[in-house]
Tab-separated table of C-alpha atoms in Angstrom:
chain	number	residue	atom	x	y	z
A	1	UNK	CA	-22.225	-7.619	11.417
A	2	UNK	CA	-23.520	-10.795	9.779
A	3	UNK	CA	-21.376	-13.852	9.264
A	4	UNK	CA	-21.173	-13.520	5.494
A	5	UNK	CA	-20.458	-9.822	5.720
A	6	UNK	CA	-17.711	-10.425	8.261
A	7	UNK	CA	-16.040	-12.944	5.975
A	8	UNK	CA	-16.196	-10.574	3.023
A	9	UNK	CA	-14.787	-7.808	5.162
A	10	UNK	CA	-11.958	-9.968	6.400
A	11	UNK	CA	-10.808	-10.842	2.932
A	12	UNK	CA	-11.237	-7.326	1.557
A	13	UNK	CA	-7.967	-6.003	0.284
A	14	UNK	CA	-8.055	-2.873	2.364
A	15	UNK	CA	-7.837	-4.864	5.587
A	16	UNK	CA	-4.769	-6.316	7.203
A	17	UNK	CA	-4.055	-9.789	8.484
A	18	UNK	CA	-7.396	-11.123	7.331
A	19	UNK	CA	-8.420	-14.662	6.480
A	20	UNK	CA	-10.847	-16.305	4.115
A	21	UNK	CA	-11.253	-18.918	1.432
A	22	UNK	CA	-8.754	-19.752	-1.265
A	23	UNK	CA	-10.039	-16.889	-3.384
A	24	UNK	CA	-9.359	-14.323	-0.688
A	25	UNK	CA	-6.819	-11.675	-1.488
A	26	UNK	CA	-4.815	-8.917	0.062
A	27	UNK	CA	-4.506	-5.406	-1.168
A	28	UNK	CA	-1.781	-4.652	1.216
A	29	UNK	CA	1.152	-3.144	-0.453
A	30	UNK	CA	4.536	-3.454	1.032
A	31	UNK	CA	7.327	-1.026	1.290
A	32	UNK	CA	10.898	-1.495	0.136
A	33	UNK	CA	14.276	-0.429	1.314
A	34	UNK	CA	16.752	1.601	-0.622
A	35	UNK	CA	20.060	3.428	-0.655
A	36	UNK	CA	20.851	4.607	2.881
A	37	UNK	CA	24.162	6.262	2.105
A	38	UNK	CA	24.635	9.104	-0.350
A	39	UNK	CA	21.314	8.503	-2.063
A	40	UNK	CA	21.251	10.582	-5.227
A	41	UNK	CA	18.227	12.624	-6.195
A	42	UNK	CA	15.611	10.573	-7.957
A	43	UNK	CA	13.714	11.637	-11.045
A	44	UNK	CA	10.846	13.895	-9.990
A	45	UNK	CA	7.291	13.570	-11.139
A	46	UNK	CA	4.989	16.376	-12.085
A	47	UNK	CA	2.770	18.044	-9.536
A	48	UNK	CA	-0.519	16.201	-9.408
A	49	UNK	CA	-2.904	18.828	-8.119
A	50	UNK	CA	-3.336	22.338	-6.866
A	51	UNK	CA	-2.654	23.422	-3.323
A	52	UNK	CA	-5.405	23.259	-0.763
A	53	UNK	CA	-6.074	23.857	2.890
A	54	UNK	CA	-8.230	22.650	5.707
A	55	UNK	CA	-9.218	24.369	8.899
A	56	UNK	CA	-6.194	24.231	11.185
A	57	UNK	CA	-3.991	23.128	8.275
A	58	UNK	CA	-1.989	25.242	5.869
A	59	UNK	CA	-1.871	24.708	2.145
A	60	UNK	CA	0.290	22.127	0.442
A	61	UNK	CA	0.749	20.585	-2.955
A	62	UNK	CA	-0.096	17.099	-4.095
A	63	UNK	CA	2.839	15.430	-5.769
A	64	UNK	CA	3.995	11.906	-6.441
A	65	UNK	CA	7.634	12.823	-6.260
A	66	UNK	CA	10.097	12.595	-3.446
A	67	UNK	CA	13.615	13.640	-4.311
A	68	UNK	CA	16.693	14.480	-2.354
A	69	UNK	CA	19.949	13.215	-0.988
A	70	UNK	CA	20.469	11.678	2.395
A	71	UNK	CA	23.084	9.725	4.267
A	72	UNK	CA	22.894	7.065	6.890
A	73	UNK	CA	23.988	9.643	9.455
A	74	UNK	CA	20.768	11.558	8.888
A	75	UNK	CA	18.690	8.574	9.914
A	76	UNK	CA	17.626	8.504	13.539
A	77	UNK	CA	15.556	6.103	15.543
A	78	UNK	CA	11.829	6.712	15.370
A	79	UNK	CA	9.851	8.111	18.252
A	80	UNK	CA	6.183	8.024	19.143
A	81	UNK	CA	3.971	10.753	20.579
A	82	UNK	CA	0.532	10.032	21.999
A	83	UNK	CA	-2.479	12.327	21.744
A	84	UNK	CA	-5.226	11.247	24.164
A	85	UNK	CA	-4.976	7.666	23.045
A	86	UNK	CA	-6.724	4.748	24.691
A	87	UNK	CA	-5.729	1.786	22.571
A	88	UNK	CA	-7.502	-1.553	22.445
A	89	UNK	CA	-7.740	-4.460	20.082
A	90	UNK	CA	-10.131	-3.614	17.243
A	91	UNK	CA	-10.067	-6.813	15.237
A	92	UNK	CA	-13.101	-8.765	16.409
A	93	UNK	CA	-13.051	-12.306	15.081
A	94	UNK	CA	-14.247	-14.143	18.152
A	95	UNK	CA	-16.625	-16.141	15.961
A	96	UNK	CA	-14.659	-18.056	13.360
A	97	UNK	CA	-16.391	-17.965	9.947
A	98	UNK	CA	-17.022	-21.350	8.371
A	99	UNK	CA	-14.687	-21.006	5.391
A	100	UNK	CA	-13.111	-24.441	5.361
A	101	UNK	CA	-9.915	-23.254	7.027
A	102	UNK	CA	-8.757	-24.683	10.346
A	103	UNK	CA	-7.658	-22.113	12.906
A	104	UNK	CA	-4.387	-23.927	13.555
A	105	UNK	CA	-2.399	-20.830	14.442
A	106	UNK	CA	-2.427	-17.037	14.414
A	107	UNK	CA	-1.720	-16.950	10.684
A	108	UNK	CA	-5.383	-17.794	10.134
A	109	UNK	CA	-7.861	-15.588	12.006
A	110	UNK	CA	-7.858	-13.768	15.289
A	111	UNK	CA	-5.073	-11.800	16.929
A	112	UNK	CA	-1.838	-11.928	14.989
A	113	UNK	CA	1.425	-12.513	16.818
A	114	UNK	CA	2.920	-9.599	14.913
A	115	UNK	CA	1.745	-6.513	13.069
A	116	UNK	CA	3.925	-4.242	10.960
A	117	UNK	CA	3.457	-1.266	8.716
A	118	UNK	CA	5.959	-0.880	5.874
A	119	UNK	CA	6.573	2.733	4.845
A	120	UNK	CA	8.825	3.690	1.946
A	121	UNK	CA	11.451	6.341	2.630
A	122	UNK	CA	11.424	7.408	-0.997
A	123	UNK	CA	14.251	9.944	-0.986
A	124	UNK	CA	16.461	7.521	0.957
A	125	UNK	CA	15.555	4.495	-1.190
A	126	UNK	CA	14.721	2.430	1.872
A	127	UNK	CA	11.652	0.946	3.513
A	128	UNK	CA	10.904	1.006	7.238
A	129	UNK	CA	9.358	-1.897	9.156
A	130	UNK	CA	7.446	-0.414	12.101
A	131	UNK	CA	5.710	-2.428	14.811
A	132	UNK	CA	2.145	-1.077	14.794
A	133	UNK	CA	1.565	-1.998	18.441
A	134	UNK	CA	4.743	-0.597	19.999
A	135	UNK	CA	5.457	2.107	17.381
A	136	UNK	CA	9.082	0.975	17.287
A	137	UNK	CA	10.946	0.704	13.993
A	138	UNK	CA	12.398	-2.804	13.921
A	139	UNK	CA	14.104	-2.716	10.532
A	140	UNK	CA	15.082	-0.524	7.590
A	141	UNK	CA	16.073	-1.997	4.242
A	142	UNK	CA	17.536	-0.815	0.949
A	143	UNK	CA	15.149	-1.380	-1.941
A	144	UNK	CA	17.713	-1.387	-4.742
A	145	UNK	CA	21.471	-1.306	-5.310
A	146	UNK	CA	21.111	2.225	-6.705
A	147	UNK	CA	18.492	4.844	-5.760
A	148	UNK	CA	15.113	3.384	-6.707
A	149	UNK	CA	12.641	6.005	-5.445
A	150	UNK	CA	10.320	3.392	-3.850
A	151	UNK	CA	6.681	4.180	-3.200
A	152	UNK	CA	4.041	1.453	-3.480
A	153	UNK	CA	4.168	-1.364	-0.972
A	154	UNK	CA	2.131	-4.552	-0.648
A	155	UNK	CA	1.960	-6.880	2.342
A	156	UNK	CA	0.987	-10.522	1.886
A	157	UNK	CA	-2.319	-11.714	3.349
A	158	UNK	CA	-0.496	-13.538	6.160
A	159	UNK	CA	1.689	-10.517	6.928
A	160	UNK	CA	4.870	-12.541	6.503
A	161	UNK	CA	6.378	-10.513	3.669
A	162	UNK	CA	6.275	-7.220	1.856
A	163	UNK	CA	6.812	-6.475	-1.831
A	164	UNK	CA	8.043	-3.001	-2.706
A	165	UNK	CA	8.001	-1.312	-6.099
A	166	UNK	CA	10.802	1.067	-7.014
A	167	UNK	CA	9.453	3.805	-9.245
A	168	UNK	CA	12.763	3.695	-11.113
A	169	UNK	CA	12.296	-0.033	-11.711
A	170	UNK	CA	12.681	-3.208	-9.666
A	171	UNK	CA	10.617	-5.205	-7.158
A	172	UNK	CA	11.938	-6.450	-3.817
A	173	UNK	CA	10.520	-8.945	-1.313
A	174	UNK	CA	11.456	-8.684	2.361
A	175	UNK	CA	10.521	-11.088	5.139
A	176	UNK	CA	8.814	-9.609	8.203
A	177	UNK	CA	9.959	-12.178	10.777
A	178	UNK	CA	13.524	-13.343	11.522
A	179	UNK	CA	12.469	-17.001	11.512
A	180	UNK	CA	11.699	-16.728	7.783
A	181	UNK	CA	15.020	-15.076	6.935
A	182	UNK	CA	18.082	-16.831	5.524
A	183	UNK	CA	20.247	-15.908	8.506
A	184	UNK	CA	20.725	-13.622	11.487
A	185	UNK	CA	22.279	-10.655	9.693
A	186	UNK	CA	19.413	-8.215	9.311
A	187	UNK	CA	18.588	-4.616	10.090
A	188	UNK	CA	17.375	-3.740	13.564
A	189	UNK	CA	16.243	-0.224	12.741
A	190	UNK	CA	16.971	3.118	11.132
A	191	UNK	CA	20.588	3.258	12.281
A	192	UNK	CA	21.373	-0.265	11.109
A	193	UNK	CA	20.737	-0.390	7.354
A	194	UNK	CA	22.714	-3.279	5.868
A	195	UNK	CA	24.653	-2.893	2.640
A	196	UNK	CA	22.968	-4.073	-0.540
A	197	UNK	CA	22.998	-7.855	-0.706
A	198	UNK	CA	23.962	-8.226	2.955
A	199	UNK	CA	20.566	-8.347	4.687
A	200	UNK	CA	19.380	-11.906	5.268
A	201	UNK	CA	15.716	-10.874	5.394
A	202	UNK	CA	15.699	-9.792	1.748
A	203	UNK	CA	14.121	-12.785	0.022
A	204	UNK	CA	14.651	-11.680	-3.577
A	205	UNK	CA	14.999	-8.744	-5.908
A	206	UNK	CA	13.720	-8.761	-9.502
A	207	UNK	CA	15.113	-6.037	-11.783
A	208	UNK	CA	13.111	-4.471	-14.604
A	209	UNK	CA	15.860	-2.734	-16.588
A	210	UNK	CA	13.502	-1.349	-19.258
A	211	UNK	CA	11.180	0.292	-16.738
A	212	UNK	CA	10.855	4.051	-16.848
A	213	UNK	CA	7.957	3.908	-14.379
A	214	UNK	CA	7.104	1.023	-12.069
A	215	UNK	CA	4.399	1.685	-9.506
A	216	UNK	CA	1.510	-0.769	-8.969
A	217	UNK	CA	2.307	-3.846	-6.877
A	218	UNK	CA	-0.072	-6.238	-5.098
A	219	UNK	CA	0.081	-9.734	-3.618
A	220	UNK	CA	-2.443	-12.416	-4.435
A	221	UNK	CA	-3.783	-14.422	-1.513
A	222	UNK	CA	-2.381	-17.743	-2.625
A	223	UNK	CA	-3.958	-21.047	-1.605
A	224	UNK	CA	-4.493	-22.094	2.009
A	225	UNK	CA	-2.834	-25.385	2.982
A	226	UNK	CA	-4.283	-27.343	5.894
A	227	UNK	CA	-1.129	-29.455	5.869
A	228	UNK	CA	1.336	-26.619	6.416
A	229	UNK	CA	-1.177	-24.169	7.918
A	230	UNK	CA	0.121	-21.474	5.592
A	231	UNK	CA	-0.851	-19.600	2.459
A	232	UNK	CA	1.035	-21.126	-0.462
A	233	UNK	CA	1.539	-20.395	-4.161
A	234	UNK	CA	1.318	-16.647	-3.615
A	235	UNK	CA	1.992	-14.355	-6.572
A	236	UNK	CA	2.922	-10.697	-6.968
A	237	UNK	CA	1.275	-8.528	-9.623
A	238	UNK	CA	3.280	-5.524	-10.876
A	239	UNK	CA	2.841	-2.888	-13.573
A	240	UNK	CA	5.485	-1.382	-15.824
A	241	UNK	CA	5.806	1.534	-18.235
A	242	UNK	CA	8.822	1.704	-20.519
A	243	UNK	CA	10.767	4.531	-22.093
A	244	UNK	CA	14.243	5.841	-22.758
A	245	UNK	CA	14.521	7.671	-19.455
A	246	UNK	CA	13.458	7.327	-15.835
A	247	UNK	CA	10.304	8.868	-14.394
A	248	UNK	CA	8.125	9.227	-17.484
A	249	UNK	CA	7.358	6.437	-19.900
A	250	UNK	CA	7.233	6.881	-23.664
A	251	UNK	CA	5.685	3.893	-25.377
A	252	UNK	CA	2.538	2.740	-27.144
A	253	UNK	CA	2.159	-0.180	-24.722
A	254	UNK	CA	1.996	-0.894	-21.015
A	255	UNK	CA	2.919	-4.118	-19.274
A	256	UNK	CA	1.585	-6.178	-16.396
A	257	UNK	CA	3.689	-8.974	-14.925
A	258	UNK	CA	2.906	-11.729	-12.445
A	259	UNK	CA	5.824	-12.904	-10.335
A	260	UNK	CA	6.355	-16.092	-8.375
A	261	UNK	CA	6.055	-15.008	-4.753
A	262	UNK	CA	8.679	-17.500	-3.591
A	263	UNK	CA	11.384	-16.797	-6.162
A	264	UNK	CA	10.544	-13.466	-7.797
A	265	UNK	CA	10.660	-15.061	-11.245
A	266	UNK	CA	8.414	-13.465	-13.868
A	267	UNK	CA	5.883	-16.178	-14.733
A	268	UNK	CA	3.423	-14.204	-16.870
A	269	UNK	CA	3.596	-10.969	-18.858
A	270	UNK	CA	0.579	-9.198	-20.337
A	271	UNK	CA	1.254	-6.618	-23.049
A	272	UNK	CA	-1.544	-4.059	-23.289
A	273	UNK	CA	-1.986	-1.722	-26.250
A	274	UNK	CA	-2.562	1.530	-24.371
A	275	UNK	CA	-0.342	4.608	-24.626
A	276	UNK	CA	2.181	5.225	-21.888
A	277	UNK	CA	2.928	8.942	-21.912
A	278	UNK	CA	3.298	9.917	-18.245
A	279	UNK	CA	3.478	7.194	-15.606
A	280	UNK	CA	1.552	4.493	-17.457
A	281	UNK	CA	-0.013	2.375	-14.728
A	282	UNK	CA	-0.361	4.188	-11.420
A	283	UNK	CA	-2.114	2.374	-8.570
A	284	UNK	CA	-2.909	-1.305	-8.187
A	285	UNK	CA	-5.072	-3.588	-6.064
A	286	UNK	CA	-6.127	-7.254	-6.069
A	287	UNK	CA	-9.782	-8.227	-5.660
A	288	UNK	CA	-11.258	-11.365	-4.077
A	289	UNK	CA	-10.720	-13.295	-7.328
A	290	UNK	CA	-7.029	-12.333	-7.307
A	291	UNK	CA	-7.671	-10.218	-10.412
A	292	UNK	CA	-5.414	-7.176	-10.717
A	293	UNK	CA	-6.982	-3.701	-10.980
A	294	UNK	CA	-4.708	-0.872	-12.148
A	295	UNK	CA	-5.363	2.833	-12.642
A	296	UNK	CA	-4.266	4.925	-15.629
A	297	UNK	CA	-4.024	8.340	-13.995
A	298	UNK	CA	-3.247	11.132	-16.514
A	299	UNK	CA	-3.524	8.692	-19.425
A	300	UNK	CA	-7.168	9.344	-20.379
A	301	UNK	CA	-9.904	6.762	-20.829
A	302	UNK	CA	-10.184	4.046	-19.688
A	303	UNK	CA	-9.354	5.176	-16.176
A	304	UNK	CA	-8.701	1.656	-14.932
A	305	UNK	CA	-8.171	-1.887	-16.193
A	306	UNK	CA	-8.818	-5.321	-14.722
A	307	UNK	CA	-6.525	-8.226	-15.609
A	308	UNK	CA	-8.157	-11.613	-15.023
A	309	UNK	CA	-6.031	-13.959	-12.901
A	310	UNK	CA	-7.000	-17.136	-14.775
A	311	UNK	CA	-7.207	-16.000	-18.391
A	312	UNK	CA	-4.883	-12.956	-18.360
A	313	UNK	CA	-7.486	-11.156	-20.473
A	314	UNK	CA	-8.508	-7.641	-19.493
A	315	UNK	CA	-11.502	-5.346	-19.441
A	316	UNK	CA	-11.944	-1.622	-18.945
A	317	UNK	CA	-13.467	0.722	-16.380
A	318	UNK	CA	-13.915	3.784	-18.625
A	319	UNK	CA	-15.395	6.173	-16.056
A	320	UNK	CA	-13.033	5.256	-13.217
A	321	UNK	CA	-11.074	8.143	-11.740
A	322	UNK	CA	-8.750	7.912	-8.830
A	323	UNK	CA	-5.248	8.343	-7.526
A	324	UNK	CA	-5.096	5.684	-4.838
A	325	UNK	CA	-7.168	2.531	-5.307
A	326	UNK	CA	-8.754	-0.037	-2.984
A	327	UNK	CA	-11.566	-2.605	-2.823
A	328	UNK	CA	-14.457	-2.397	-0.350
A	329	UNK	CA	-16.288	-5.272	1.371
A	330	UNK	CA	-18.826	-5.419	-1.470
A	331	UNK	CA	-16.116	-5.878	-4.081
A	332	UNK	CA	-16.479	-2.346	-5.470
A	333	UNK	CA	-13.318	-0.579	-6.628
A	334	UNK	CA	-12.639	2.818	-5.048
A	335	UNK	CA	-10.498	5.669	-6.313
A	336	UNK	CA	-9.157	8.399	-4.062
A	337	UNK	CA	-9.078	12.047	-5.062
A	338	UNK	CA	-10.888	15.264	-4.039
A	339	UNK	CA	-14.183	13.580	-4.861
A	340	UNK	CA	-13.613	9.863	-4.183
A	341	UNK	CA	-15.877	7.358	-5.835
A	342	UNK	CA	-16.430	3.668	-6.484
A	343	UNK	CA	-16.695	1.555	-9.620
A	344	UNK	CA	-19.266	-1.218	-9.764
A	345	UNK	CA	-17.829	-3.914	-12.068
A	346	UNK	CA	-21.227	-5.591	-12.409
A	347	UNK	CA	-23.277	-2.509	-13.181
A	348	UNK	CA	-20.444	-0.729	-14.996
A	349	UNK	CA	-21.192	2.476	-13.100
A	350	UNK	CA	-19.115	5.088	-11.280
A	351	UNK	CA	-20.606	6.695	-8.154
A	352	UNK	CA	-18.900	9.650	-6.475
A	353	UNK	CA	-19.360	10.752	-2.870
A	354	UNK	CA	-22.045	13.321	-2.085
A	355	UNK	CA	-19.596	16.010	-0.958
A	356	UNK	CA	-15.882	16.518	-1.596
A	357	UNK	CA	-12.678	16.166	0.407
A	358	UNK	CA	-9.843	18.676	0.579
A	359	UNK	CA	-7.153	16.734	-1.225
A	360	UNK	CA	-5.550	16.476	-4.639
A	361	UNK	CA	-4.903	12.755	-4.964
A	362	UNK	CA	-4.391	10.356	-2.085
A	363	UNK	CA	-4.742	6.810	-0.854
A	364	UNK	CA	-7.764	5.334	0.888
A	365	UNK	CA	-8.746	2.220	2.848
A	366	UNK	CA	-11.893	0.743	4.414
A	367	UNK	CA	-12.056	-0.069	8.113
A	368	UNK	CA	-14.039	-2.820	9.821
A	369	UNK	CA	-17.151	-0.665	10.316
A	370	UNK	CA	-17.785	0.043	6.605
A	371	UNK	CA	-16.062	3.412	6.728
A	372	UNK	CA	-13.750	4.434	3.921
A	373	UNK	CA	-10.893	6.610	5.173
A	374	UNK	CA	-9.243	8.984	2.726
A	375	UNK	CA	-6.303	11.328	3.165
A	376	UNK	CA	-6.600	15.100	3.034
A	377	UNK	CA	-4.569	18.172	3.897
A	378	UNK	CA	-3.727	18.012	7.574
A	379	UNK	CA	-5.611	14.826	8.377
A	380	UNK	CA	-8.006	12.103	7.299
A	381	UNK	CA	-11.708	11.907	6.438
A	382	UNK	CA	-14.167	9.020	6.894
A	383	UNK	CA	-16.869	8.228	4.317
A	384	UNK	CA	-19.896	5.988	4.796
A	385	UNK	CA	-19.465	3.284	2.160
A	386	UNK	CA	-23.204	2.762	1.651
A	387	UNK	CA	-24.551	6.332	1.636
A	388	UNK	CA	-21.368	7.945	0.239
A	389	UNK	CA	-21.681	10.747	2.808
A	390	UNK	CA	-18.938	12.248	4.951
A	391	UNK	CA	-18.540	11.063	8.546
A	392	UNK	CA	-15.813	11.943	11.064
A	393	UNK	CA	-12.661	13.832	10.172
A	394	UNK	CA	-9.411	13.912	12.124
A	395	UNK	CA	-7.079	16.905	11.861
A	396	UNK	CA	-3.592	16.327	13.234
A	397	UNK	CA	-2.363	19.189	15.378
A	398	UNK	CA	0.175	21.300	13.517
A	399	UNK	CA	0.133	19.094	10.410
A	400	UNK	CA	0.449	21.157	7.243
A	401	UNK	CA	1.067	18.426	4.664
A	402	UNK	CA	-1.388	16.270	2.781
A	403	UNK	CA	-1.727	12.742	4.123
A	404	UNK	CA	-1.029	10.577	1.072
A	405	UNK	CA	-0.836	7.100	2.534
A	406	UNK	CA	-3.824	5.480	4.274
A	407	UNK	CA	-3.910	1.928	5.625
A	408	UNK	CA	-5.709	-0.184	8.253
A	409	UNK	CA	-3.655	-2.445	10.506
A	410	UNK	CA	-4.544	-5.878	11.869
A	411	UNK	CA	-6.083	-4.357	15.001
A	412	UNK	CA	-8.287	-1.947	13.060
A	413	UNK	CA	-6.328	1.273	13.563
A	414	UNK	CA	-6.022	3.771	10.709
A	415	UNK	CA	-2.547	4.835	9.590
A	416	UNK	CA	-1.850	8.076	7.735
A	417	UNK	CA	1.461	9.077	6.143
A	418	UNK	CA	1.941	12.765	5.217
A	419	UNK	CA	3.636	13.300	1.888
A	420	UNK	CA	7.455	13.420	1.876
A	421	UNK	CA	7.660	13.954	5.644
A	422	UNK	CA	9.310	12.217	8.600
A	423	UNK	CA	6.170	11.041	10.397
A	424	UNK	CA	3.109	8.815	10.386
A	425	UNK	CA	-0.080	8.824	12.467
A	426	UNK	CA	-1.969	5.933	14.071
A	427	UNK	CA	-5.650	6.737	14.662
A	428	UNK	CA	-8.316	5.002	16.724
A	429	UNK	CA	-11.314	5.126	14.323
A	430	UNK	CA	-13.832	5.078	17.171
A	431	UNK	CA	-12.391	7.591	19.659
A	432	UNK	CA	-10.433	9.566	17.016
A	433	UNK	CA	-7.438	9.713	19.373
A	434	UNK	CA	-4.083	9.323	17.649
A	435	UNK	CA	-0.381	8.713	18.119
A	436	UNK	CA	2.478	10.012	15.985
A	437	UNK	CA	5.594	8.115	14.901
A	438	UNK	CA	8.633	10.085	13.715
A	439	UNK	CA	11.964	9.110	12.172
A	440	UNK	CA	11.057	8.555	8.516
A	441	UNK	CA	12.917	10.155	5.596
A	442	UNK	CA	10.948	11.607	2.683
A	443	UNK	CA	8.141	9.128	3.283
A	444	UNK	CA	5.836	8.445	0.368
A	445	UNK	CA	3.575	5.420	0.478
A	446	UNK	CA	-0.140	5.419	-0.186
A	447	UNK	CA	-0.801	1.784	-0.896
A	448	UNK	CA	-1.991	-0.694	1.717
A	449	UNK	CA	1.107	-0.849	3.868
A	450	UNK	CA	-0.119	-3.224	6.552
A	451	UNK	CA	-1.379	-6.397	4.899
């Protein structure tokens, strides 16, 4: 691909571990950790679609809820199963784009020294840190002091940290690497979940006590520093719906907050005069300007909103419809459902795919060959971003659940997380071979989990 196109692709939010100019951003959403012992049932959400089936896959329902009780004894170490997989590095950045950033270490461009996917174990109120190259779970963390029902996750552009949103309220930041942590006491995996407040890799936790529904979360890119060779001044966008209970909001307003990425302090709050009757704000993503796009699933028109990073003003995307949300390499905003589509902010138009996909509301992410991957019952489906036509599909042997979570890791592999299950799949987008990781608990994450 051309130099300019490669740069745009690298900074696109759907991609992990990318680099770019100071305006670059990451749509990666990070997972959080939660109650590992005696986790009480969390407030369920309504079913969000009818059942469906694919060839070789039985029917299932699309829901944004994951409830149940679990104890630490139920948590076992994850395992990986390979299905005709020939893995190789997919992230081709041999030619460094001229973006005014020195390639002083692996935090910039090229092969990263580490690569993790963060998957929320919603019913356990924890988040798992899984090495995408070895398929070994290297940490599991509580996301709140009481069951938080975590779902959306966002990974910073440099992959150093994850921010996790608890649907019951509260945002947590967790460091990916031990060298960034406050000390040596940190989880080593599923059987080693530290008590709340005892894990040194938890950077901060910000409570939102009025939240009845807290879902969207997304990192901004921050500003690249040649002096420190790091991204600095990173922020975390979050959405909030308020109400007297937990699960459904009941208010005539919705709220967007911007947090200091270093401290978790709320620096800006935007109050928006839109009704909050179900979940309020649903999915969230950051574009290349660090503006925050949020969906209003089940709340009527407008289907999505954009909050400007600099002015904190907002505008509407009336025709937008989607469950999951991402940004493609052209800066168009995609929504994932049975008939995924994209919103053109410049032309103010919504364009749906030519065909349809067998799902009832899922996540989606673009790979490095301009293919948009979307979840479906029993597998994943690729879509050509330009023509909006269907390409390859991958059906996972014996999989009967809908794959909610879709993400692309730093090496270009596609990850799929079936709803409320114990497993995740890693797919080679070129050969369509895949591996399976097991050991999760009520997994539910459909944001960009990889960075």
